[in-house]
PDB file of C-alpha atoms in Angstrom:
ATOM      1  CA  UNK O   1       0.000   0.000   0.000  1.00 48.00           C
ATOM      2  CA  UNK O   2       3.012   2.495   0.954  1.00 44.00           C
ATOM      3  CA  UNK O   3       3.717   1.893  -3.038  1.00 45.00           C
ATOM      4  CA  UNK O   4       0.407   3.416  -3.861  1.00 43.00           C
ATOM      5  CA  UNK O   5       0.890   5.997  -1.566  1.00 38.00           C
ATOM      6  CA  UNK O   6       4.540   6.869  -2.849  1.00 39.00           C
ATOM      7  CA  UNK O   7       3.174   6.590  -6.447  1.00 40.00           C
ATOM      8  CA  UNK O   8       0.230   9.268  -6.363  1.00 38.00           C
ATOM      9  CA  UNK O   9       2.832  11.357  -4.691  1.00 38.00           C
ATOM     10  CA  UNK O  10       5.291  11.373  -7.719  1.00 37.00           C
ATOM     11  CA  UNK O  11       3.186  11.715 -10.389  1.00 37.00           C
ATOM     12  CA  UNK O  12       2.384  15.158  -8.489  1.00 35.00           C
ATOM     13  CA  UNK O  13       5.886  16.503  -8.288  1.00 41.00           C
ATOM     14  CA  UNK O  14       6.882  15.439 -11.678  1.00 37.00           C
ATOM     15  CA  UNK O  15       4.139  18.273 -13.202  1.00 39.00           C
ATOM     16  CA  UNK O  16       3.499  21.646 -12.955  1.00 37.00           C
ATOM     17  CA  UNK O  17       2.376  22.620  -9.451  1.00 42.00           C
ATOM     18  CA  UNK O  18      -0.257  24.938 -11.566  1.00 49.00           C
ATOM     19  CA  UNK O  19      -1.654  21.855 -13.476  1.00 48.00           C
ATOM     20  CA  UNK O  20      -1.620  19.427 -10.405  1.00 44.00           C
ATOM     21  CA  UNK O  21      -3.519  21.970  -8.190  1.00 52.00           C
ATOM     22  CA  UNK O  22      -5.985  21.921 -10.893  1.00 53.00           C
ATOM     23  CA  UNK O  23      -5.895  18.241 -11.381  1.00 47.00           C
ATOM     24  CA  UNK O  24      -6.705  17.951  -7.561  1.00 48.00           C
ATOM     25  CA  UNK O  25      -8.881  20.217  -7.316  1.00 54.00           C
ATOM     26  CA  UNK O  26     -11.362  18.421  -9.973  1.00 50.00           C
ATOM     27  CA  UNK O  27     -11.264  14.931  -8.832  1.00 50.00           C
ATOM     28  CA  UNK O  28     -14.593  13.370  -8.048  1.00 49.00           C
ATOM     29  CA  UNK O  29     -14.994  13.301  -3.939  1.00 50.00           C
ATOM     30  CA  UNK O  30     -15.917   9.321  -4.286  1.00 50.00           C
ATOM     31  CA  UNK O  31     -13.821   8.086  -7.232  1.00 50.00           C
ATOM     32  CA  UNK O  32     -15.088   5.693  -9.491  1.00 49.00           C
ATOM     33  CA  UNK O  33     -15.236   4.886 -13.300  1.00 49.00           C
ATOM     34  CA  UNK O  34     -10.997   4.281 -13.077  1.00 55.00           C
ATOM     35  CA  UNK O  35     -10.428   7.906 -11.711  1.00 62.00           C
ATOM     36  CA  UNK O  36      -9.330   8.270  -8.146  1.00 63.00           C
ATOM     37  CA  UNK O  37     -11.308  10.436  -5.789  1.00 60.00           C
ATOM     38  CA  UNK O  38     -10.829  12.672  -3.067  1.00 65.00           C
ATOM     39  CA  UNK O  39     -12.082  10.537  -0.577  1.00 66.00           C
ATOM     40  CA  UNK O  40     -10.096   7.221  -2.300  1.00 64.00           C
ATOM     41  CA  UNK O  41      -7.001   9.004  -2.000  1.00 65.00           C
ATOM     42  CA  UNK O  42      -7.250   9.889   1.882  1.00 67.00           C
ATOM     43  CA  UNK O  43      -8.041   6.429   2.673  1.00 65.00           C
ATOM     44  CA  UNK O  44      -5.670   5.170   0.616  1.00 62.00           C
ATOM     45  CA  UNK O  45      -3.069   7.641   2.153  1.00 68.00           C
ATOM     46  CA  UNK O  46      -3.793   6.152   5.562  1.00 70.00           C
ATOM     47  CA  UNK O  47      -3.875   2.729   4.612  1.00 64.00           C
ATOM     48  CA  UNK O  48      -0.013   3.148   3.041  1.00 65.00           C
ATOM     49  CA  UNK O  49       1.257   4.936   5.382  1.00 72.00           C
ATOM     50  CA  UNK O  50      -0.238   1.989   7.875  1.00 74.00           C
ATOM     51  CA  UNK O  51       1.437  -0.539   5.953  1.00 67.00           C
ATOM     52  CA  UNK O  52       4.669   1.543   5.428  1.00 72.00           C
ATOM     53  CA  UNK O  53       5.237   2.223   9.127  1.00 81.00           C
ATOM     54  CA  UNK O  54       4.801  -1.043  10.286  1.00 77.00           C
ATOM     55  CA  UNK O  55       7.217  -2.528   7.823  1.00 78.00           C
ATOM     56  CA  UNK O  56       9.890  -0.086   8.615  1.00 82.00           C
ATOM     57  CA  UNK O  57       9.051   0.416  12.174  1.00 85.00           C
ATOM     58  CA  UNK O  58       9.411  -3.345  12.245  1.00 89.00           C
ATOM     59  CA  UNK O  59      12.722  -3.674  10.701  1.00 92.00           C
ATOM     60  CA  UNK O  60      14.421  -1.260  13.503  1.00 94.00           C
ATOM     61  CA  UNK O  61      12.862  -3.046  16.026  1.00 93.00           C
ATOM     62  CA  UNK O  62      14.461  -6.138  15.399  1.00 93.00           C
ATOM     63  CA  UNK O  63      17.800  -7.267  16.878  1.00 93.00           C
ATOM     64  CA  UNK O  64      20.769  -5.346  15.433  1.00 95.00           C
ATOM     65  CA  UNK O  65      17.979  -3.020  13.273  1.00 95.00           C
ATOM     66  CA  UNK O  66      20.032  -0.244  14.606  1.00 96.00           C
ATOM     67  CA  UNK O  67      23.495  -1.539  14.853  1.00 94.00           C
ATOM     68  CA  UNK O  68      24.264  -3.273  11.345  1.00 94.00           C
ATOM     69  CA  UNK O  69      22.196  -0.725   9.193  1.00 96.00           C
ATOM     70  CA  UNK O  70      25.212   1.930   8.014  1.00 94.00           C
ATOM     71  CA  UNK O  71      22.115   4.239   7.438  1.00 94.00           C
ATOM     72  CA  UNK O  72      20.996   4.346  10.784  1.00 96.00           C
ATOM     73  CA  UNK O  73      23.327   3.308  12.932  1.00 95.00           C
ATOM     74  CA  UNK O  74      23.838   5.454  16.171  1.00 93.00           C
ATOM     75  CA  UNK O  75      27.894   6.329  16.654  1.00 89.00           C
ATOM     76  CA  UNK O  76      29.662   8.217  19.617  1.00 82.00           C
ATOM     77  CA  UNK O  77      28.448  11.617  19.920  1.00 75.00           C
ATOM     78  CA  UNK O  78      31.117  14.038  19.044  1.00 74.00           C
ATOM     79  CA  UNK O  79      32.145  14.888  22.682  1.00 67.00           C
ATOM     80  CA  UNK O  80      32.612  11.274  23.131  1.00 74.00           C
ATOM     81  CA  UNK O  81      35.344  10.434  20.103  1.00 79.00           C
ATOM     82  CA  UNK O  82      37.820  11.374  21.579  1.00 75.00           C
ATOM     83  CA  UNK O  83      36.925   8.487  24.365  1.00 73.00           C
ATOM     84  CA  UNK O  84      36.441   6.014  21.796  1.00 77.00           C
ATOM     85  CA  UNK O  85      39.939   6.662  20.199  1.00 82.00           C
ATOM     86  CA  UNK O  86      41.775   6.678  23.820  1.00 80.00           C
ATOM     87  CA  UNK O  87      40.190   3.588  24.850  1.00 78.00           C
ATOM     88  CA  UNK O  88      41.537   1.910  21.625  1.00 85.00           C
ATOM     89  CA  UNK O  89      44.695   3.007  21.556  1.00 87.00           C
ATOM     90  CA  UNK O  90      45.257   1.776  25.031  1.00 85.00           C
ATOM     91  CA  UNK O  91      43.575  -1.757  24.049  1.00 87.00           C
ATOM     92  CA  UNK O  92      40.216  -1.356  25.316  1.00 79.00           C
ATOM     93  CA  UNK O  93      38.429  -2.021  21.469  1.00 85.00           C
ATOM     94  CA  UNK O  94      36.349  -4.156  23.072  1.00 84.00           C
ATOM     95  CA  UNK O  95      34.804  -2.490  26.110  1.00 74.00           C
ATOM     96  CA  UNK O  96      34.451   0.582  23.223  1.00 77.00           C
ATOM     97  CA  UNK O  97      32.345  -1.226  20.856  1.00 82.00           C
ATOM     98  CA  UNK O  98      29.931  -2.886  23.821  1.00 82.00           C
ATOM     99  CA  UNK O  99      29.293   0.708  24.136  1.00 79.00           C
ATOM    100  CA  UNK O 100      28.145   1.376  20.891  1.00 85.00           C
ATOM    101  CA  UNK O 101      26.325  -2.038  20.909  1.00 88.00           C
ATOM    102  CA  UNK O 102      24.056  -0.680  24.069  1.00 86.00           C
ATOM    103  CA  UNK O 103      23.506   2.466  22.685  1.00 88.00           C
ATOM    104  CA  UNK O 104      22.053   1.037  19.547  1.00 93.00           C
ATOM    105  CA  UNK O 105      20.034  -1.801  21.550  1.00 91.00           C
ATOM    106  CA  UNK O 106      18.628   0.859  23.505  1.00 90.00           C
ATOM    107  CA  UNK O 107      17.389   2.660  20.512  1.00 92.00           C
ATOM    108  CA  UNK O 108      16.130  -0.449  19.059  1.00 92.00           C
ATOM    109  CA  UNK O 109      13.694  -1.574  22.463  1.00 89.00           C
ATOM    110  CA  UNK O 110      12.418   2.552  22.160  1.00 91.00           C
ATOM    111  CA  UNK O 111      11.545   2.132  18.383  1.00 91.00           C
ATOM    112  CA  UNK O 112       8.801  -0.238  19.604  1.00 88.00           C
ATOM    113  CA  UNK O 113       7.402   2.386  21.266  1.00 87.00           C
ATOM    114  CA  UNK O 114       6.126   4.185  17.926  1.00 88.00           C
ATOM    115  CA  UNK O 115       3.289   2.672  15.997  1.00 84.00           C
ATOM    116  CA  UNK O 116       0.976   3.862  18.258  1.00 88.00           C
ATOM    117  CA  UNK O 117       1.621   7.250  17.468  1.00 90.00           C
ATOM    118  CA  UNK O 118       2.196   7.106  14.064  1.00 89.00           C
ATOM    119  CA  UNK O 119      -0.880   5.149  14.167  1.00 82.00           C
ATOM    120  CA  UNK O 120      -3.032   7.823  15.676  1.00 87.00           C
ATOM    121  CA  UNK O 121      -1.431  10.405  13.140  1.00 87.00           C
ATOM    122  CA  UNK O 122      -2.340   8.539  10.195  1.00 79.00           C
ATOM    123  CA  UNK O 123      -5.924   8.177  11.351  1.00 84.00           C
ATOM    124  CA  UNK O 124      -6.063  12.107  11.182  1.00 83.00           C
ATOM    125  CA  UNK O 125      -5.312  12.297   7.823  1.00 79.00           C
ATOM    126  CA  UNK O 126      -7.677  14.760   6.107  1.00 82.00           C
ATOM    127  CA  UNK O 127      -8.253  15.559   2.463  1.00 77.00           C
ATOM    128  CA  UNK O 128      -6.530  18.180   3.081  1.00 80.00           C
ATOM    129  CA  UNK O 129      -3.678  16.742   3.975  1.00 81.00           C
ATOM    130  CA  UNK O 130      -3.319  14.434   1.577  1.00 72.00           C
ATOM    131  CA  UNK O 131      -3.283  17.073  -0.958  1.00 73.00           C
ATOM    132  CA  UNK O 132      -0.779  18.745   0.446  1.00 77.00           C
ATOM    133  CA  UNK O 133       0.981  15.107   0.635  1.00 74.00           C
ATOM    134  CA  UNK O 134       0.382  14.703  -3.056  1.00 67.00           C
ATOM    135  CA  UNK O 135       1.745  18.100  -4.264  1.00 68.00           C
ATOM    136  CA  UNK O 136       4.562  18.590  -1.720  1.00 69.00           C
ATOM    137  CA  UNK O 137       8.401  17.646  -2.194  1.00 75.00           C
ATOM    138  CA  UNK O 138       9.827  14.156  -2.667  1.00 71.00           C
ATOM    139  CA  UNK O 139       9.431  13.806   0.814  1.00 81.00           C
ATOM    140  CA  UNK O 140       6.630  15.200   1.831  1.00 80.00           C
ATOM    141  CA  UNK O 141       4.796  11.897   3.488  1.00 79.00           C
ATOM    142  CA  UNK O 142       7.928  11.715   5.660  1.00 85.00           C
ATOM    143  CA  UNK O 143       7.910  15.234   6.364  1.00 89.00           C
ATOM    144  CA  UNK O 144       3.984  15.262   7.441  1.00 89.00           C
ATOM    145  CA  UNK O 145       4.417  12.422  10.601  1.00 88.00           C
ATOM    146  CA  UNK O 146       7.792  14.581  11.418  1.00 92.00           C
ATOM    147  CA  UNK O 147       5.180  17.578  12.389  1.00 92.00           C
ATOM    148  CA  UNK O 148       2.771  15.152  13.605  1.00 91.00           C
ATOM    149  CA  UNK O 149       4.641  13.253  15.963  1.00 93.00           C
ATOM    150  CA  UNK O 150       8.271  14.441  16.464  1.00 92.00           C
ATOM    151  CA  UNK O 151       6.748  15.681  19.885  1.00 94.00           C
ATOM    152  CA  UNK O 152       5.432  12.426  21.119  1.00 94.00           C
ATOM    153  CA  UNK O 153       7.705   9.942  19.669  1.00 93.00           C
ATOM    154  CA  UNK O 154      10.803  12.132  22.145  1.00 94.00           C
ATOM    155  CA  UNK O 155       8.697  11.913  24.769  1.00 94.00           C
ATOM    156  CA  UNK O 156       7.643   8.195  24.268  1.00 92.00           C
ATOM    157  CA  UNK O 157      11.295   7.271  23.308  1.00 93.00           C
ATOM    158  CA  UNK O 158      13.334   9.146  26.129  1.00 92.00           C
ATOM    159  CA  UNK O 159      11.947   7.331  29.370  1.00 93.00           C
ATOM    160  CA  UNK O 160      12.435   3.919  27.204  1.00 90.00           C
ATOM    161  CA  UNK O 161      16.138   4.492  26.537  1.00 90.00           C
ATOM    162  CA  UNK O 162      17.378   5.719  29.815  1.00 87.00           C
ATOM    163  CA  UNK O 163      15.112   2.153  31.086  1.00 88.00           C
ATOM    164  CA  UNK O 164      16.951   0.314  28.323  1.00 82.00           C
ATOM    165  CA  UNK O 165      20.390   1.636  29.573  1.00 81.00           C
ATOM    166  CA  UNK O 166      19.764   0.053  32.374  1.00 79.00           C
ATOM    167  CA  UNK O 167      17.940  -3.241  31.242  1.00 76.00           C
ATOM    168  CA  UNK O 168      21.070  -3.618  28.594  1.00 67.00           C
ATOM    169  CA  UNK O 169      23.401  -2.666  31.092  1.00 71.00           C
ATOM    170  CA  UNK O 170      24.168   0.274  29.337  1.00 70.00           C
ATOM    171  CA  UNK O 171      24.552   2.290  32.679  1.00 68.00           C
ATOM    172  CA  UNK O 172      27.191   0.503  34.211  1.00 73.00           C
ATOM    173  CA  UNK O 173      29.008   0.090  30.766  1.00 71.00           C
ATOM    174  CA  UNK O 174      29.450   3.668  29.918  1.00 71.00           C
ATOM    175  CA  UNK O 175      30.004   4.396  33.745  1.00 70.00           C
ATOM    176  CA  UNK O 176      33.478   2.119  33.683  1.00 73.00           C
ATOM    177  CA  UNK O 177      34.191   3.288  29.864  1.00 70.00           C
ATOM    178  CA  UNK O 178      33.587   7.093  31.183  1.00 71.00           C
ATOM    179  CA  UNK O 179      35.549   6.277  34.094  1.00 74.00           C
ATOM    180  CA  UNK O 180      38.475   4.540  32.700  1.00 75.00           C
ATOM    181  CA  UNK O 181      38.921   7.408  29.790  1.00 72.00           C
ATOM    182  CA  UNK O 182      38.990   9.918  32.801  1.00 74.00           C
ATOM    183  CA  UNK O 183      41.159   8.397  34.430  1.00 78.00           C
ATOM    184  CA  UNK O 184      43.743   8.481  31.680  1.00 76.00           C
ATOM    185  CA  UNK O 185      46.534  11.030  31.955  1.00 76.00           C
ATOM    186  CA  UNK O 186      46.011  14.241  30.007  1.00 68.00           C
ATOM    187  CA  UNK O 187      42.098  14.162  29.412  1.00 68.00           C
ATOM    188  CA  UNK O 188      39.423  16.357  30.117  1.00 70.00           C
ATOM    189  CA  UNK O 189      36.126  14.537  31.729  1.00 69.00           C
ATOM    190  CA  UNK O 190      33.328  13.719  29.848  1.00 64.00           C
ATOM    191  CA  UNK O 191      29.881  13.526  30.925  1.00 58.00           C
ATOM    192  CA  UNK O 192      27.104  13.477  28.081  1.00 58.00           C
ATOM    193  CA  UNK O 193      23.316  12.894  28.127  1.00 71.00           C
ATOM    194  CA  UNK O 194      23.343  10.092  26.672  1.00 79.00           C
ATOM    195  CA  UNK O 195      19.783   9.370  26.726  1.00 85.00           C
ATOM    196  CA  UNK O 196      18.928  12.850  25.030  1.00 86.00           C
ATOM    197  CA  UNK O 197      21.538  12.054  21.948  1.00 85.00           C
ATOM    198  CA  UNK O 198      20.094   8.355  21.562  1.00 89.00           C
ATOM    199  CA  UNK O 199      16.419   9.622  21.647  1.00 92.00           C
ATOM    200  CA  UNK O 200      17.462  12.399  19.205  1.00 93.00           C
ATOM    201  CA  UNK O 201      19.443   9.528  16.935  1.00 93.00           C
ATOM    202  CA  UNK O 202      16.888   7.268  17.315  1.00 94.00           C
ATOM    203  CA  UNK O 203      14.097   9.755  15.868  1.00 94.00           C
ATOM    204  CA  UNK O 204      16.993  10.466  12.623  1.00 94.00           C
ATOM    205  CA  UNK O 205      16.536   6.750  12.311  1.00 94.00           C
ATOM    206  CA  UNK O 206      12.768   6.205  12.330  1.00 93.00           C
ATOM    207  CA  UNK O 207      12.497   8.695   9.609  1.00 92.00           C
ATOM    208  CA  UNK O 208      15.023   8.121   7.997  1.00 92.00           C
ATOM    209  CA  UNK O 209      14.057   4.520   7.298  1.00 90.00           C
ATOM    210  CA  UNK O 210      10.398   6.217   5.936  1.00 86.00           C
ATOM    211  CA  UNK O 211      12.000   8.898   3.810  1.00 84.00           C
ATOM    212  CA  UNK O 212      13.591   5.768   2.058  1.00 82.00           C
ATOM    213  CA  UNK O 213      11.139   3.790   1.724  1.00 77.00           C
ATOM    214  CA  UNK O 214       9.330   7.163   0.012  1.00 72.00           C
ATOM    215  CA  UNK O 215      12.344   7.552  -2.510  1.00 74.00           C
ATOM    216  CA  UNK O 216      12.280   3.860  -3.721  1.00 72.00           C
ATOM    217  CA  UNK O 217       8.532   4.101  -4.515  1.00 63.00           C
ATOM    218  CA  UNK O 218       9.344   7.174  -6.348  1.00 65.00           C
ATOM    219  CA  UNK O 219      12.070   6.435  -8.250  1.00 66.00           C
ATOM    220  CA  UNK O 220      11.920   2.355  -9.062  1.00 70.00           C
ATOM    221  CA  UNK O 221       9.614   1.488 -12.094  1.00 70.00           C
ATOM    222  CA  UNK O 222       9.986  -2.237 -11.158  1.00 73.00           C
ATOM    223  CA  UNK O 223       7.212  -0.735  -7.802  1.00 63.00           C
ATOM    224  CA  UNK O 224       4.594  -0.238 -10.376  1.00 55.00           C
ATOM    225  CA  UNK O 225       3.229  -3.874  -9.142  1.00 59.00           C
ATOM    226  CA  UNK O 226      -0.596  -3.175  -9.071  1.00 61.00           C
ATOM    227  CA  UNK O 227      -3.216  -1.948 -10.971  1.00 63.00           C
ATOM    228  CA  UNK O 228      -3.617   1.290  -9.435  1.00 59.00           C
ATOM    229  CA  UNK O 229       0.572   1.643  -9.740  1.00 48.00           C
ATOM    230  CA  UNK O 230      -0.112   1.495 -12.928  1.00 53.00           C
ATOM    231  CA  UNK O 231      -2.873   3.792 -13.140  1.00 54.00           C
ATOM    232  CA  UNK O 232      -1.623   6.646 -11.713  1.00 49.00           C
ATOM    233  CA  UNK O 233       1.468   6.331 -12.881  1.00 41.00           C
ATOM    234  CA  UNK O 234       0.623   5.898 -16.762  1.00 48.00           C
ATOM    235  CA  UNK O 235       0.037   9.665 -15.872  1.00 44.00           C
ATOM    236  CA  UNK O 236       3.442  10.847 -16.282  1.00 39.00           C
ATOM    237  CA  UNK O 237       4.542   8.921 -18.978  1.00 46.00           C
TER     238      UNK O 237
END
C-alpha cells in the first residue's frame, strides 16, 4: 500500500504545481469509473502509510535493526570520540564497541514504542492533507508524521532508553568506559546525556528509514506492481 501511496505522490511533483492543483482540485470526492477520488485518495493515504510504518518500524525493532544498518546506525556523539579513540589506543576495542552495541540496543527496544503514534497520526489524515501530501516535495509523506509526531515519539522514546540503559546494562558500561577514559593522563572529563543524543538519533533513524522507503517508490519502475501503480502512474509517462 506504501507503493500506492509513494506513487500518487510522484506523479504530483513530476508536473506543474499549476496543473496538479488543478488536477486535484477536480477529482470526483468518491472516485469511481478508473479515476481516483478525493475521498479514495485519503483512505488510501492512511492505509499506506499503515502498511509503510509497520514494515519499517518493524525492521528497527528487530535485533541489530540499529546496529548493522550503516544508514541508521547510532555512533559516539562528538564529545565522546575522543573516548572512543583513547580507549583503543590503550587496548580497550572491546569495552568501546559494547558501548556502541548498548547504545544502539537501547534505541532499538524505544523504536517499539512508535506505531501507536504514528498510528493515531495517520488516522487524522484529512483531504486536506493528503493534498498537500500529493503536491509537496519528494518527501513530503515523511515530512507530514515529522510535524505530527516528532513531539510524542521524544517523549515516548526518552523514558524507554534511559530504562533500556539500564535493562542492557548500558549504565554501568558507559560508567566504567567514562571512568576509565577519565582516568587516563592528560584528558578532560566527559559527561554526556546520553539518553537525550540516543532519543534524538533514534528519531533520525525512524524517519530516515520512511523517507527511504518514500524515494524507492518514487524512483523504481519495477514498484509499479498493481493496478492502481499502474494507473496513476501511466500519468506521467
Amino acid at each position: 500500500m506504501i507503493r500506492k501511496f509513494l506513487a500518487v505522490v510522484l506523479i504530483f511533483n513530476l508536473t506543474a504545481c499549476a496543473e496538479l492543483q488543478q488536477v486535484v482540485n477536480q477529482l470526483p470526492q468518491g472516485g469511481g469509473g478508473g479515476i481516483i477520488g478525493n475521498t479514495e485518495i485519503a483512505s488510501g493515504l492512511r492505509q499506506a502509510l499503515d502498511f509503510g510504518i509497520d514494515k519499517q518500524v518493524t525492521k528497527l525493532t528487530q535485533t541489530d535493526g540499529f546496529f548493522k544498518n550503516e544508514l541508521v546506525k547510532i555512533v559516539l556523539p562528538q564529545e565522546l570520540h575522543k573516548v572512543d579513540k583513547a580507549l583503543r589506543d590503550v587496548g580497550l576495542s572491546k569495552l568501546a564497541d559494547e558501548g556502541l552495541k548498548v547504545l544502539n540496543r537501547a534505541a532499538e527496544d524505544a523504536v517499539k514504542e512508535a506505531t501507536p503514534i504514528f498510528v493515531d497520526a495517520v488516522k487524522g489524515i484529512t483531504f486536506a492533507d493528503a493534498k498537500n501530501i500529493l503536491l509537496g516535495k519528494n518527501d513530503a509523506a515523511t515530512r507530514y508524521l515529522n510535524s505530527k509526531t516528532q513531539t510524542a515519539l521524544y517523549n515516548k522514546f526518552s523514558p524507554v532508553i534511559n530504562n533500556s540503559f539500564s535493562k542492557v546494562g548500558a549504565d554501568k558500561i558507559w560508567s566504567n568506559l567514562i571512568n576509565k577514559y577519565n582516568n587516563l593522563p592528560f584528558t578532560n572529563n566527559v559527561n554526556p546525556d546520553l539518553t537525550d543524543y540516543v532519543t534524538g538519533e533514534a528519531l533520525k533513524g525512524v524517519f530516515t528509514m520512511i523517507a527511504i522507503e518514500e524515494t524507492e517508490i518514487r524512483t523504481k519502475l519495477s514498484s509499479r506492481t498493481t493496478d492502481l501503480l499502474k494507473k496513476v502512474f501511466a500519468l506521467q509517462d
